[in-house]
Short mmCIF file of C-alpha atoms in Angstrom, two decimals:
data_model
loop_
_atom_site.label_atom_id
_atom_site.label_comp_id
_atom_site.label_asym_id
_atom_site.label_seq_id
_atom_site.Cartn_x
_atom_site.Cartn_y
_atom_site.Cartn_z
CA MET A 1 -30.88 1.03 28.07
CA SER A 2 -33.96 -0.80 26.88
CA ALA A 3 -33.64 -4.27 25.43
CA LYS A 4 -35.07 -2.99 22.18
CA ALA A 5 -32.50 -0.24 21.89
CA THR A 6 -29.73 -2.78 22.46
CA ALA A 7 -31.19 -5.18 19.93
CA ASP A 8 -31.46 -2.41 17.37
CA ARG A 9 -27.79 -1.64 17.65
CA THR A 10 -26.46 -4.47 15.54
CA LEU A 11 -25.19 -5.07 12.06
CA ARG A 12 -26.57 -8.61 12.09
CA GLY A 13 -28.44 -9.33 8.88
CA ARG A 14 -28.70 -5.66 7.93
CA VAL A 15 -26.07 -5.49 5.19
CA ALA A 16 -25.02 -7.77 2.36
CA VAL A 17 -21.87 -8.10 0.29
CA VAL A 18 -23.11 -8.29 -3.30
CA GLY A 19 -19.92 -7.74 -5.28
CA ILE A 20 -16.27 -8.68 -5.04
CA GLY A 21 -13.41 -7.78 -7.32
CA GLU A 22 -9.66 -7.69 -7.47
CA THR A 23 -6.86 -6.90 -9.87
CA ASP A 24 -4.21 -9.37 -10.86
CA TYR A 25 -1.88 -9.81 -7.90
CA TYR A 26 1.81 -9.04 -8.41
CA ARG A 27 5.03 -9.47 -6.52
CA HIS A 28 6.05 -6.23 -4.79
CA GLY A 29 7.14 -3.58 -7.23
CA ALA A 30 5.91 -5.61 -10.22
CA SER A 31 2.56 -3.93 -10.87
CA PRO A 32 2.42 -2.32 -14.31
CA ASP A 33 -0.24 0.03 -12.94
CA PRO A 34 0.12 2.73 -10.30
CA GLU A 35 -1.70 2.30 -7.03
CA PHE A 36 -4.67 4.56 -7.77
CA LYS A 37 -5.33 2.81 -11.07
CA LEU A 38 -5.24 -0.53 -9.26
CA ALA A 39 -7.90 0.77 -6.86
CA LEU A 40 -10.10 1.84 -9.77
CA LYS A 41 -9.70 -1.53 -11.51
CA ALA A 42 -10.66 -3.46 -8.36
CA ILE A 43 -13.70 -1.25 -7.75
CA LEU A 44 -14.84 -1.64 -11.36
CA ALA A 45 -14.40 -5.41 -11.05
CA ALA A 46 -16.47 -5.52 -7.86
CA CYS A 47 -19.21 -3.41 -9.45
CA GLY A 48 -19.14 -5.66 -12.51
CA ASP A 49 -19.47 -8.72 -10.29
CA ALA A 50 -22.48 -7.21 -8.56
CA GLY A 51 -23.98 -5.85 -11.76
CA ILE A 52 -24.07 -2.29 -10.51
CA ASP A 53 -23.20 1.03 -12.16
CA PRO A 54 -20.10 2.43 -10.40
CA ARG A 55 -21.78 5.85 -10.49
CA ASP A 56 -24.28 4.49 -7.98
CA ILE A 57 -21.65 3.97 -5.30
CA ASP A 58 -22.19 6.59 -2.62
CA GLY A 59 -19.56 5.68 -0.08
CA PHE A 60 -15.99 4.46 0.30
CA ALA A 61 -14.32 2.80 3.28
CA SER A 62 -10.73 1.74 3.80
CA TYR A 63 -7.97 1.33 6.41
CA SER A 64 -4.25 1.29 7.03
CA GLU A 65 -3.72 4.85 5.81
CA GLU A 66 -5.04 3.98 2.36
CA ARG A 67 -3.70 6.54 -0.12
CA SER A 68 -6.46 6.31 -2.73
CA GLU A 69 -8.77 8.95 -1.31
CA ALA A 70 -12.54 8.73 -1.43
CA SER A 71 -13.00 12.14 -3.04
CA ARG A 72 -10.53 11.40 -5.80
CA LEU A 73 -12.15 8.03 -6.44
CA ALA A 74 -15.60 9.63 -6.53
CA ALA A 75 -14.42 12.23 -9.03
CA ALA A 76 -12.64 9.66 -11.17
CA LEU A 77 -15.63 7.32 -11.24
CA GLY A 78 -18.22 10.03 -11.77
CA THR A 79 -19.95 9.11 -8.54
CA ARG A 80 -23.21 11.04 -8.53
CA ARG A 81 -23.12 11.88 -4.87
CA LEU A 82 -20.64 10.93 -2.18
CA ARG A 83 -22.27 10.31 1.19
CA ALA A 84 -19.79 8.34 3.28
CA ALA A 85 -16.00 8.37 3.44
CA THR A 86 -14.55 6.43 6.36
CA MET A 87 -11.02 5.40 7.25
CA GLN A 88 -10.15 3.08 10.10
CA TRP A 89 -7.27 4.22 12.30
CA GLY A 90 -4.26 1.96 12.64
CA GLY A 91 -1.66 0.52 10.36
CA GLY A 92 -1.18 -3.00 9.08
CA GLY A 93 -4.14 -5.27 8.64
CA GLY A 94 -5.86 -4.76 11.97
CA GLY A 95 -8.44 -2.58 10.28
CA CYS A 96 -9.48 -4.77 7.37
CA CYS A 97 -12.67 -6.05 8.97
CA ALA A 98 -13.23 -2.69 10.65
CA ALA A 99 -13.41 -1.08 7.23
CA VAL A 100 -16.29 -3.42 6.38
CA ALA A 101 -17.88 -2.66 9.75
CA ASN A 102 -17.61 1.08 9.15
CA ALA A 103 -19.17 0.70 5.72
CA ALA A 104 -21.94 -1.49 7.10
CA ALA A 105 -22.55 0.98 9.94
CA SER A 106 -22.84 3.80 7.42
CA ILE A 107 -25.53 1.83 5.60
CA VAL A 108 -27.44 0.79 8.72
CA ALA A 109 -27.38 4.36 10.02
CA GLY A 110 -28.80 5.67 6.78
CA LEU A 111 -25.74 7.65 5.79
CA ALA A 112 -25.22 5.73 2.56
CA ASP A 113 -26.83 3.06 0.38
CA CYS A 114 -24.01 1.47 -1.59
CA VAL A 115 -20.53 1.50 -0.10
CA VAL A 116 -17.33 0.15 -1.62
CA VAL A 117 -14.72 -1.17 0.79
CA PHE A 118 -11.27 -1.49 -0.73
CA ARG A 119 -7.50 -1.60 -0.34
CA SER A 120 -4.88 -0.78 -2.95
CA LEU A 121 -1.13 -1.34 -2.70
CA ALA A 122 1.75 -0.64 -5.07
CA GLN A 123 4.90 -0.97 -3.07
CA GLY A 124 7.08 -0.31 -6.09
CA GLN A 125 5.59 3.15 -6.16
CA TYR A 126 5.78 3.88 -2.44
CA GLY A 127 8.52 1.74 -0.90
CA ARG A 128 8.45 -1.60 0.88
CA PHE A 129 7.18 -2.41 4.34
CA GLY A 130 10.00 -4.79 5.14
CA ARG A 131 12.72 -2.20 4.66
CA ALA A 132 13.69 0.52 7.08
CA THR A 133 16.62 2.26 5.40
CA GLY A 134 16.78 5.99 4.72
CA ILE A 135 15.91 7.38 8.16
CA ASP A 136 18.68 9.30 9.98
CA THR A 137 16.98 10.08 13.28
CA ILE A 138 13.96 8.60 14.95
CA SER A 139 11.69 9.56 17.84
CA GLY A 140 8.60 8.15 19.50
CA GLU A 141 8.03 4.41 19.78
CA LYS A 142 10.54 3.49 17.10
CA ALA A 143 13.33 5.31 18.97
CA TYR A 144 13.15 2.58 21.62
CA LEU A 145 13.35 -0.17 18.99
CA MET A 146 15.19 0.75 15.81
CA PRO A 147 18.64 1.52 17.27
CA TYR A 148 18.59 -2.05 18.61
CA GLY A 149 17.82 -3.55 15.23
CA VAL A 150 14.12 -4.03 15.94
CA LEU A 151 13.19 -2.39 12.70
CA ALA A 152 10.66 -4.05 10.46
CA PRO A 153 7.49 -6.01 11.24
CA PRO A 154 9.10 -9.47 11.66
CA GLN A 155 11.34 -8.15 14.42
CA ARG A 156 8.52 -6.20 16.02
CA PHE A 157 6.34 -9.31 16.36
CA ALA A 158 8.79 -12.19 16.92
CA MET A 159 9.24 -11.34 20.60
CA ARG A 160 5.51 -11.32 21.22
CA VAL A 161 5.15 -14.74 19.61
CA ARG A 162 8.17 -16.11 21.48
CA ARG A 163 6.59 -15.06 24.74
CA TYR A 164 3.30 -16.72 23.79
CA MET A 165 5.07 -19.94 22.82
CA HIS A 166 6.88 -19.85 26.16
CA GLU A 167 3.74 -19.24 28.23
CA HIS A 168 1.69 -21.95 26.53
CA GLY A 169 4.23 -24.50 25.32
CA VAL A 170 3.48 -23.91 21.64
CA GLY A 171 5.94 -25.61 19.30
CA GLN A 172 7.38 -24.61 15.94
CA GLU A 173 5.26 -27.32 14.28
CA ALA A 174 2.08 -25.36 15.03
CA LEU A 175 3.46 -22.40 13.10
CA ARG A 176 4.56 -24.70 10.31
CA ALA A 177 1.10 -26.26 9.94
CA ILE A 178 -0.38 -22.82 9.30
CA ALA A 179 2.15 -22.08 6.57
CA LEU A 180 1.62 -25.49 4.98
CA ALA A 181 -2.17 -25.09 4.92
CA SER A 182 -1.93 -21.66 3.27
CA TYR A 183 0.45 -22.90 0.60
CA HIS A 184 -1.65 -26.02 0.05
CA HIS A 185 -4.72 -23.91 -0.66
CA ALA A 186 -2.76 -21.56 -2.91
CA GLN A 187 -1.92 -24.49 -5.20
CA ALA A 188 -5.62 -24.71 -6.13
CA ASN A 189 -5.96 -20.95 -6.63
CA PRO A 190 -4.71 -19.57 -9.96
CA ARG A 191 -4.91 -16.01 -8.61
CA ALA A 192 -2.34 -16.81 -5.95
CA VAL A 193 1.15 -15.37 -6.28
CA MET A 194 2.48 -18.69 -4.94
CA TYR A 195 0.33 -20.81 -7.29
CA GLY A 196 2.57 -23.54 -8.67
CA LYS A 197 5.06 -23.14 -5.82
CA PRO A 198 4.17 -25.79 -3.25
CA LEU A 199 5.63 -25.95 0.22
CA ASP A 200 6.31 -29.05 2.29
CA ALA A 201 7.55 -29.60 5.80
CA ALA A 202 11.14 -30.25 4.75
CA LYS A 203 11.27 -27.06 2.69
CA TYR A 204 9.83 -25.09 5.59
CA ASP A 205 12.33 -26.54 8.05
CA ALA A 206 15.24 -25.86 5.71
CA SER A 207 14.21 -22.27 5.00
CA ARG A 208 16.25 -19.44 6.45
CA TRP A 209 15.36 -17.73 9.68
CA ILE A 210 14.07 -14.19 9.39
CA ALA A 211 13.78 -13.55 13.11
CA GLU A 212 13.45 -16.58 15.37
CA PRO A 213 10.84 -18.07 15.77
CA PHE A 214 9.92 -17.00 12.22
CA HIS A 215 11.25 -18.90 9.27
CA LEU A 216 10.90 -17.29 5.84
CA TYR A 217 7.59 -19.11 5.33
CA ASP A 218 6.12 -17.79 8.57
CA CYS A 219 6.17 -14.28 7.12
CA CYS A 220 3.62 -12.69 4.81
CA MET A 221 4.58 -11.68 1.31
CA GLU A 222 4.76 -8.12 0.05
CA ASN A 223 2.60 -7.63 -3.02
CA ASP A 224 0.97 -5.14 -5.34
CA GLY A 225 -2.68 -5.17 -6.26
CA ALA A 226 -6.10 -4.02 -5.15
CA ALA A 227 -9.34 -5.61 -4.02
CA ALA A 228 -12.84 -4.32 -3.31
CA LEU A 229 -16.25 -5.31 -1.94
CA VAL A 230 -19.66 -3.76 -2.65
CA LEU A 231 -22.04 -3.49 0.32
CA VAL A 232 -25.76 -2.68 0.17
CA PRO A 233 -28.68 -2.83 2.64
CA ALA A 234 -29.88 -6.40 3.14
CA GLU A 235 -33.32 -5.60 1.71
CA ARG A 236 -31.68 -4.81 -1.62
CA ALA A 237 -29.54 -7.97 -1.70
CA GLY A 238 -31.87 -9.74 -4.13
CA GLU A 239 -31.39 -7.09 -6.83
CA PHE A 240 -27.92 -8.30 -7.74
CA ARG A 241 -26.68 -11.21 -9.76
CA ASN A 242 -24.70 -13.20 -7.15
CA LYS A 243 -25.66 -15.00 -3.99
CA PRO A 244 -25.33 -12.43 -1.18
CA ALA A 245 -23.07 -12.84 1.84
CA TYR A 246 -24.66 -11.17 4.87
CA VAL A 247 -22.78 -9.46 7.67
CA LEU A 248 -23.62 -11.44 10.81
CA GLY A 249 -21.31 -9.52 13.08
CA ALA A 250 -18.26 -7.33 13.22
CA ALA A 251 -16.13 -5.93 16.01
CA VAL A 252 -13.18 -3.60 16.40
CA GLY A 253 -10.86 -2.61 19.19
CA SER A 254 -8.34 -3.92 21.66
CA GLY A 255 -8.00 -4.67 25.36
CA TYR A 256 -6.67 -2.67 28.29
CA ARG A 257 -3.61 -0.60 27.29
CA ALA A 258 -2.88 -2.81 24.29
CA GLY A 259 -1.27 0.22 22.69
CA ALA A 260 1.27 0.81 25.48
CA ILE A 261 4.65 1.30 23.85
CA PRO A 262 7.31 0.01 23.55
CA HIS A 263 6.16 -3.59 24.07
CA ASN A 264 4.54 -2.54 27.38
CA SER A 265 0.99 -3.79 26.89
CA PRO A 266 0.05 -5.54 30.15
CA HIS A 267 -1.24 -8.58 28.28
CA TYR A 268 1.73 -8.84 25.97
CA ALA A 269 1.45 -12.44 24.77
CA SER A 270 -1.77 -11.80 22.89
CA ALA A 271 -3.11 -11.11 19.43
CA GLY A 272 -5.46 -8.53 20.95
CA PHE A 273 -8.79 -10.29 20.35
CA GLU A 274 -9.98 -11.19 23.82
CA THR A 275 -12.51 -8.39 24.05
CA VAL A 276 -13.02 -8.16 20.30
CA ALA A 277 -13.85 -11.84 19.80
CA ALA A 278 -16.47 -11.67 22.56
CA ASP A 279 -18.07 -8.65 20.91
CA LEU A 280 -18.16 -10.41 17.54
CA TYR A 281 -19.85 -13.54 18.87
CA ALA A 282 -22.30 -11.47 20.90
CA MET A 283 -23.43 -9.47 17.87
CA ALA A 284 -23.68 -12.52 15.63
CA GLY A 285 -25.36 -14.67 18.28
CA LEU A 286 -22.94 -17.43 17.36
CA GLY A 287 -20.02 -19.25 18.90
CA PRO A 288 -16.86 -20.85 17.58
CA SER A 289 -18.58 -24.18 16.92
CA ASP A 290 -20.88 -22.44 14.39
CA VAL A 291 -17.96 -21.27 12.26
CA GLY A 292 -17.16 -23.52 9.33
CA VAL A 293 -14.19 -21.77 7.76
CA VAL A 294 -11.76 -19.07 8.87
CA GLN A 295 -9.65 -16.58 6.99
CA CYS A 296 -7.09 -15.29 9.50
CA TYR A 297 -4.63 -12.52 8.68
CA GLU A 298 -1.09 -13.83 8.79
CA ASN A 299 1.44 -11.09 9.08
CA PHE A 300 3.23 -13.96 10.80
CA THR A 301 2.01 -17.47 11.53
CA GLY A 302 2.46 -16.99 15.28
CA GLY A 303 -0.25 -14.34 15.30
CA VAL A 304 -2.66 -16.85 13.79
CA VAL A 305 -2.06 -19.26 16.68
CA MET A 306 -2.93 -16.55 19.18
CA ALA A 307 -5.88 -15.19 17.24
CA LEU A 308 -7.55 -18.57 16.72
CA ALA A 309 -7.14 -19.40 20.40
CA GLU A 310 -8.60 -16.04 21.41
CA HIS A 311 -11.60 -16.75 19.18
CA GLY A 312 -12.20 -19.91 21.15
CA PHE A 313 -11.34 -22.57 18.59
CA PHE A 314 -8.95 -24.21 21.05
CA ALA A 315 -7.24 -23.44 24.34
CA PRO A 316 -3.67 -22.16 23.96
CA GLU A 317 -2.39 -25.38 25.52
CA GLU A 318 -4.18 -27.35 22.78
CA ALA A 319 -2.51 -25.43 19.94
CA ASN A 320 0.04 -28.14 19.11
CA ASP A 321 -2.67 -30.75 18.63
CA TYR A 322 -5.25 -28.55 16.96
CA LEU A 323 -2.89 -26.86 14.53
CA ALA A 324 -2.12 -29.90 12.45
CA PHE A 325 -2.17 -29.72 8.64
CA ASP A 326 -5.08 -32.14 8.21
CA ASN A 327 -7.25 -30.07 10.54
CA LEU A 328 -6.66 -26.87 8.59
CA VAL A 329 -7.34 -27.84 4.98
CA ALA A 330 -10.51 -27.82 2.91
CA PRO A 331 -12.84 -29.44 2.28
CA SER A 332 -13.22 -31.42 5.47
CA GLY A 333 -10.57 -30.31 7.94
CA ARG A 334 -11.77 -29.44 11.40
CA LEU A 335 -11.30 -25.74 10.63
CA PRO A 336 -10.26 -24.98 7.04
CA LEU A 337 -7.97 -21.98 7.28
CA ASN A 338 -6.96 -19.38 4.69
CA THR A 339 -8.50 -21.28 1.83
CA SER A 340 -7.25 -18.92 -0.88
CA GLY A 341 -3.66 -19.00 0.38
CA GLY A 342 -4.01 -15.78 2.37
CA ASN A 343 -1.25 -13.29 3.02
CA LEU A 344 1.34 -16.05 2.96
CA ALA A 345 0.59 -17.48 -0.45
CA GLU A 346 -2.30 -15.80 -2.28
CA CYS A 347 -1.55 -12.13 -2.01
CA TYR A 348 -0.61 -9.70 0.73
CA MET A 349 -3.36 -7.15 0.25
CA HIS A 350 -3.27 -6.20 3.93
CA GLY A 351 -5.79 -8.95 4.53
CA PHE A 352 -8.37 -7.69 2.10
CA GLU A 353 -7.96 -10.80 -0.02
CA LEU A 354 -9.20 -12.74 3.03
CA MET A 355 -12.46 -10.82 2.95
CA LEU A 356 -13.06 -11.73 -0.68
CA GLU A 357 -12.31 -15.35 0.10
CA ALA A 358 -14.85 -15.39 2.93
CA VAL A 359 -17.47 -14.14 0.46
CA ARG A 360 -16.48 -16.85 -2.03
CA GLN A 361 -16.83 -19.47 0.69
CA VAL A 362 -20.36 -18.32 1.49
CA ARG A 363 -21.20 -18.21 -2.21
CA GLY A 364 -19.69 -21.66 -2.73
CA THR A 365 -17.20 -20.48 -5.35
CA SER A 366 -13.86 -20.90 -3.57
CA THR A 367 -11.12 -22.91 -5.25
CA SER A 368 -10.83 -24.75 -1.92
CA GLN A 369 -14.41 -24.92 -0.77
CA ALA A 370 -14.98 -25.85 2.86
CA ARG A 371 -17.61 -28.45 3.60
CA ARG A 372 -19.24 -26.14 6.15
CA ASN A 373 -19.47 -22.76 4.49
CA ASP A 374 -22.63 -21.10 5.78
CA VAL A 375 -20.69 -19.10 8.36
CA ALA A 376 -17.27 -17.73 7.41
CA MET A 377 -15.03 -15.77 9.73
CA VAL A 378 -12.39 -13.19 8.89
CA ILE A 379 -9.80 -12.14 11.47
CA GLY A 380 -7.85 -8.94 10.80
CA GLY A 381 -4.22 -8.23 11.65
CA PRO A 382 -3.42 -10.00 14.93
CA MET A 383 -0.94 -8.33 17.31
CA VAL A 384 -1.58 -4.78 16.11
CA THR A 385 -4.05 -2.36 17.68
CA PRO A 386 -6.86 -1.85 17.04
CA VAL A 387 -7.78 -5.22 15.57
CA SER A 388 -11.05 -6.27 13.98
CA ASN A 389 -13.01 -9.31 12.88
CA LEU A 390 -16.04 -10.22 10.83
CA LEU A 391 -18.59 -12.99 10.41
CA LEU A 392 -20.35 -13.45 7.07
CA GLY A 393 -23.18 -15.86 6.45
CA SER A 394 -25.58 -17.12 3.83
CA GLU A 395 -29.27 -16.25 3.82
CA ALA A 396 -29.96 -19.48 5.72
CA THR A 397 -28.07 -18.13 8.74
CA LEU A 398 -30.24 -15.04 9.18
CA MET B 1 35.47 5.67 13.25
CA SER B 2 36.68 6.12 16.80
CA GLY B 3 37.73 3.16 18.91
CA GLU B 4 34.67 3.59 21.07
CA ALA B 5 32.30 3.51 18.13
CA ALA B 6 33.90 0.29 16.91
CA ARG B 7 32.80 -1.45 20.11
CA THR B 8 29.11 -0.93 19.49
CA TYR B 9 26.95 -4.05 19.43
CA LEU B 10 25.35 -3.23 16.07
CA PRO B 11 27.11 -1.48 13.20
CA GLN B 12 26.85 2.29 12.85
CA GLY B 13 24.22 3.66 10.54
CA LEU B 14 20.98 2.66 12.21
CA PRO B 15 18.55 5.50 13.02
CA ILE B 16 19.71 7.72 15.88
CA PRO B 17 17.17 8.10 18.70
CA VAL B 18 16.12 11.65 19.50
CA ALA B 19 13.43 13.08 21.76
CA GLU B 20 10.18 14.18 20.16
CA ALA B 21 9.84 17.86 19.30
CA ASP B 22 7.44 18.19 22.27
CA GLY B 23 10.15 17.01 24.64
CA LEU B 24 8.19 14.16 26.23
CA SER B 25 11.04 11.65 26.29
CA ALA B 26 13.96 14.11 26.59
CA PRO B 27 14.77 13.17 30.23
CA TYR B 28 15.06 9.50 29.28
CA TRP B 29 17.55 10.11 26.49
CA GLN B 30 19.51 12.63 28.56
CA GLY B 31 19.66 10.08 31.39
CA LEU B 32 21.15 7.40 29.15
CA ARG B 33 23.91 9.79 28.11
CA GLN B 34 24.81 10.11 31.81
CA SER B 35 24.64 6.31 32.30
CA ARG B 36 21.43 6.69 34.28
CA LEU B 37 18.19 4.85 33.64
CA LEU B 38 15.15 7.06 34.19
CA VAL B 39 11.57 5.86 34.12
CA GLN B 40 8.39 7.87 34.64
CA ARG B 41 6.69 7.52 38.01
CA CYS B 42 3.53 9.34 38.95
CA ARG B 43 4.14 11.73 41.85
CA HIS B 44 0.52 11.30 42.96
CA CYS B 45 -0.17 7.57 42.87
CA ALA B 46 3.38 6.19 42.42
CA THR B 47 2.47 4.23 39.29
CA TRP B 48 5.43 3.36 37.07
CA GLN B 49 5.10 4.08 33.38
CA PHE B 50 7.17 3.35 30.28
CA GLY B 51 7.23 4.49 27.50
CA PRO B 52 6.71 8.01 28.61
CA GLU B 53 3.32 9.65 28.37
CA TRP B 54 1.91 13.04 29.31
CA ILE B 55 -0.61 11.51 31.70
CA CYS B 56 -0.54 8.84 34.37
CA HIS B 57 -2.61 5.96 33.01
CA ARG B 58 -3.82 5.11 36.53
CA CYS B 59 -4.81 8.41 38.20
CA HIS B 60 -4.67 10.79 35.22
CA ALA B 61 -2.33 13.25 36.90
CA LEU B 62 -0.56 15.32 34.28
CA ASP B 63 2.76 15.89 36.00
CA SER B 64 4.56 12.55 35.95
CA ASP B 65 8.00 12.53 37.48
CA TRP B 66 11.17 10.81 36.33
CA THR B 67 12.82 8.38 38.73
CA GLU B 68 16.20 6.74 38.39
CA ILE B 69 16.16 2.96 38.72
CA GLU B 70 18.85 0.32 38.87
CA PRO B 71 19.45 -1.14 35.40
CA HIS B 72 18.72 -4.71 36.40
CA GLY B 73 15.93 -6.83 35.04
CA LEU B 74 14.67 -10.16 33.79
CA ILE B 75 14.43 -11.34 30.19
CA PHE B 76 10.71 -11.28 29.38
CA SER B 77 11.12 -12.33 25.75
CA TRP B 78 13.76 -12.39 23.04
CA GLU B 79 14.47 -12.86 19.38
CA ARG B 80 17.47 -13.76 17.25
CA VAL B 81 17.41 -11.66 14.09
CA TRP B 82 18.94 -13.02 10.89
CA HIS B 83 17.37 -11.00 8.10
CA PRO B 84 18.82 -7.50 7.62
CA SER B 85 16.01 -4.96 7.38
CA HIS B 86 18.46 -2.08 7.10
CA ALA B 87 21.44 -1.44 4.84
CA ALA B 88 23.66 -1.01 7.90
CA LEU B 89 22.96 -4.62 8.90
CA ARG B 90 23.91 -6.30 5.64
CA GLN B 91 26.77 -8.73 6.19
CA HIS B 92 25.96 -8.54 9.91
CA GLY B 93 24.09 -11.02 11.98
CA PRO B 94 22.56 -12.77 13.57
CA TYR B 95 22.05 -10.52 16.55
CA LEU B 96 19.98 -10.77 19.70
CA ALA B 97 17.28 -8.42 20.90
CA VAL B 98 15.67 -8.91 24.29
CA LEU B 99 12.66 -7.48 26.06
CA VAL B 100 13.68 -6.81 29.66
CA GLU B 101 11.19 -6.44 32.49
CA PHE B 102 11.90 -4.47 35.67
CA PRO B 103 10.14 -6.07 38.66
CA HIS B 104 11.39 -3.22 40.89
CA ALA B 105 9.71 -0.60 38.66
CA GLY B 106 6.17 -1.88 38.28
CA GLY B 107 7.10 -4.43 35.64
CA VAL B 108 7.74 -1.91 32.87
CA ARG B 109 9.75 -3.26 29.95
CA MET B 110 12.45 -2.10 27.55
CA ILE B 111 14.04 -3.45 24.41
CA GLY B 112 17.81 -3.78 24.16
CA ASN B 113 20.42 -6.08 22.69
CA LEU B 114 21.84 -9.01 24.65
CA LEU B 115 25.63 -8.73 24.62
CA GLY B 116 27.84 -11.72 24.04
CA ASP B 117 27.69 -14.57 21.56
CA PRO B 118 24.74 -13.94 19.24
CA GLY B 119 24.33 -17.71 18.95
CA GLN B 120 23.94 -18.21 22.70
CA ALA B 121 20.90 -19.94 24.16
CA VAL B 122 18.56 -17.39 25.73
CA SER B 123 16.28 -18.12 28.66
CA ILE B 124 13.12 -16.24 29.49
CA GLY B 125 13.37 -15.23 33.13
CA ALA B 126 17.18 -14.91 33.16
CA ALA B 127 18.55 -11.98 35.18
CA VAL B 128 20.38 -9.30 33.21
CA ASP B 129 22.33 -6.14 33.99
CA GLY B 130 22.35 -2.99 31.94
CA VAL B 131 25.36 -1.81 29.94
CA PHE B 132 25.33 1.74 28.64
CA GLU B 133 26.68 2.16 25.12
CA HIS B 134 27.71 5.73 24.37
CA HIS B 135 27.86 6.96 20.80
CA PRO B 136 30.06 10.04 20.42
CA HIS B 137 28.38 10.97 17.18
CA PRO B 138 29.76 14.35 16.07
CA GLU B 139 26.42 16.13 15.71
CA ARG B 140 24.08 13.99 17.76
CA GLN B 141 25.58 12.24 20.74
CA TYR B 142 23.34 9.51 22.03
CA SER B 143 23.45 6.45 24.24
CA LEU B 144 21.79 3.05 24.18
CA LEU B 145 21.14 0.59 26.99
CA HIS B 146 22.11 -3.02 26.36
CA TRP B 147 21.98 -6.09 28.59
CA GLN B 148 24.25 -8.88 29.67
CA LEU B 149 23.52 -11.97 31.71
CA SER B 150 24.08 -11.24 35.41
CA SER B 151 26.46 -14.20 35.81
CA VAL B 152 28.75 -12.71 33.16
CA ARG B 153 29.90 -9.88 35.45
#
């Protein structure tokens, strides 16, 4: 392959996020609106933020078996012509950045000009993730797990984290620091479901176990709401009212046999980013020291430890020192983390709220602005497969 | 409830494991009912594989065999579960789930419960022996494979 052909095959600097929008965020089951209406509201909000007519959207991208279908959205919004409709395989939040990558790829490839990336969730309408009642028989992967009480996500991931802690000597305090940082940032964010509900170390330590090593506060919330981004080609970024956030890189995937069930992936004690982090940095032409702020999906805090290490911010053996509260908080921590409160304390929108927060950081409009905000990273759904990640940057980084 | 059912590690009412409609895992579940542990092994390249798949991940042969192995292993990881994610587990708990690795079968792993005191200290690397738990369910008989520390025997 020629060098030119390789260089051409990048998202770097080709696409800009020009609009972000979200609904109010609700506790699970508390949304007054059904899921599809939430999706519409978030998309309208993102279009309003950009200053774009929703009829000019020509593509939709989502993930995690999103139920609000592109064709129905296009019909409901009066979209003049639908040109791209992509869905990332995989459940959970592993696909959140991949959905942005798919949308960006559609734009770079000339398939579409204005793509909305979104996620909508109304668990009151469709049932909760953390419950597994109502199934009589089970086959496939879950048949090897559920009869033993390994039912819901906390139980599916606790063993992976326990193994990682064992292999690298990671202590409970590292997990706690992640929870404390998320809750700290949520106290500055009026959108956050946990706004006004601070967490301290004593409260964390006293909280009930869900599945050891996860306390209650190590686990993401379950929420209702929707959020959306508007993506356009970089050359059009100046047409819109807000400061653009450019895609510097994105990557998707997982390593060798990461999907081997049940719990048989050869590299078990992993968040799944070893190959994916390398791809991200290669596309962006950046390394971990260039990243000023990180939004990392927390299904469980333990996955954040693994994911940050696999992105090169510290060696696994350094986790206990690096993952200290002061290092993780804006404005001037070493690596401000989950500055909106994230899945733990802002809203569990399958990580999509992290994407919006990365855009706010680059714009300079976060409620917990990091001192270094030119390059913002998003890490999607550690420990699932496939996983994905994203780097956004200001115009100065191009 | 029969006397046998009352001795199960977890309460009745959790989902009952069945083979897929395509039959891929049927030998495994049938083996457990006969107190035998069967794992796939490629008849061409001798690679061990679990969970079952239609193809050998190493040589891509499509006719993997099932081989009986001794139900002994090492604890690879574990968790103590407190929060009930199923109605059958309310008022029950904590309980222990372990991931057991089989060094004599290519290092494949299986999930089971660790019998004994649910509050016990658990050590990664500890040797465990399998204990078959038979469920004489009237319509769907099935069996599970649990673990106990080897020194407990």
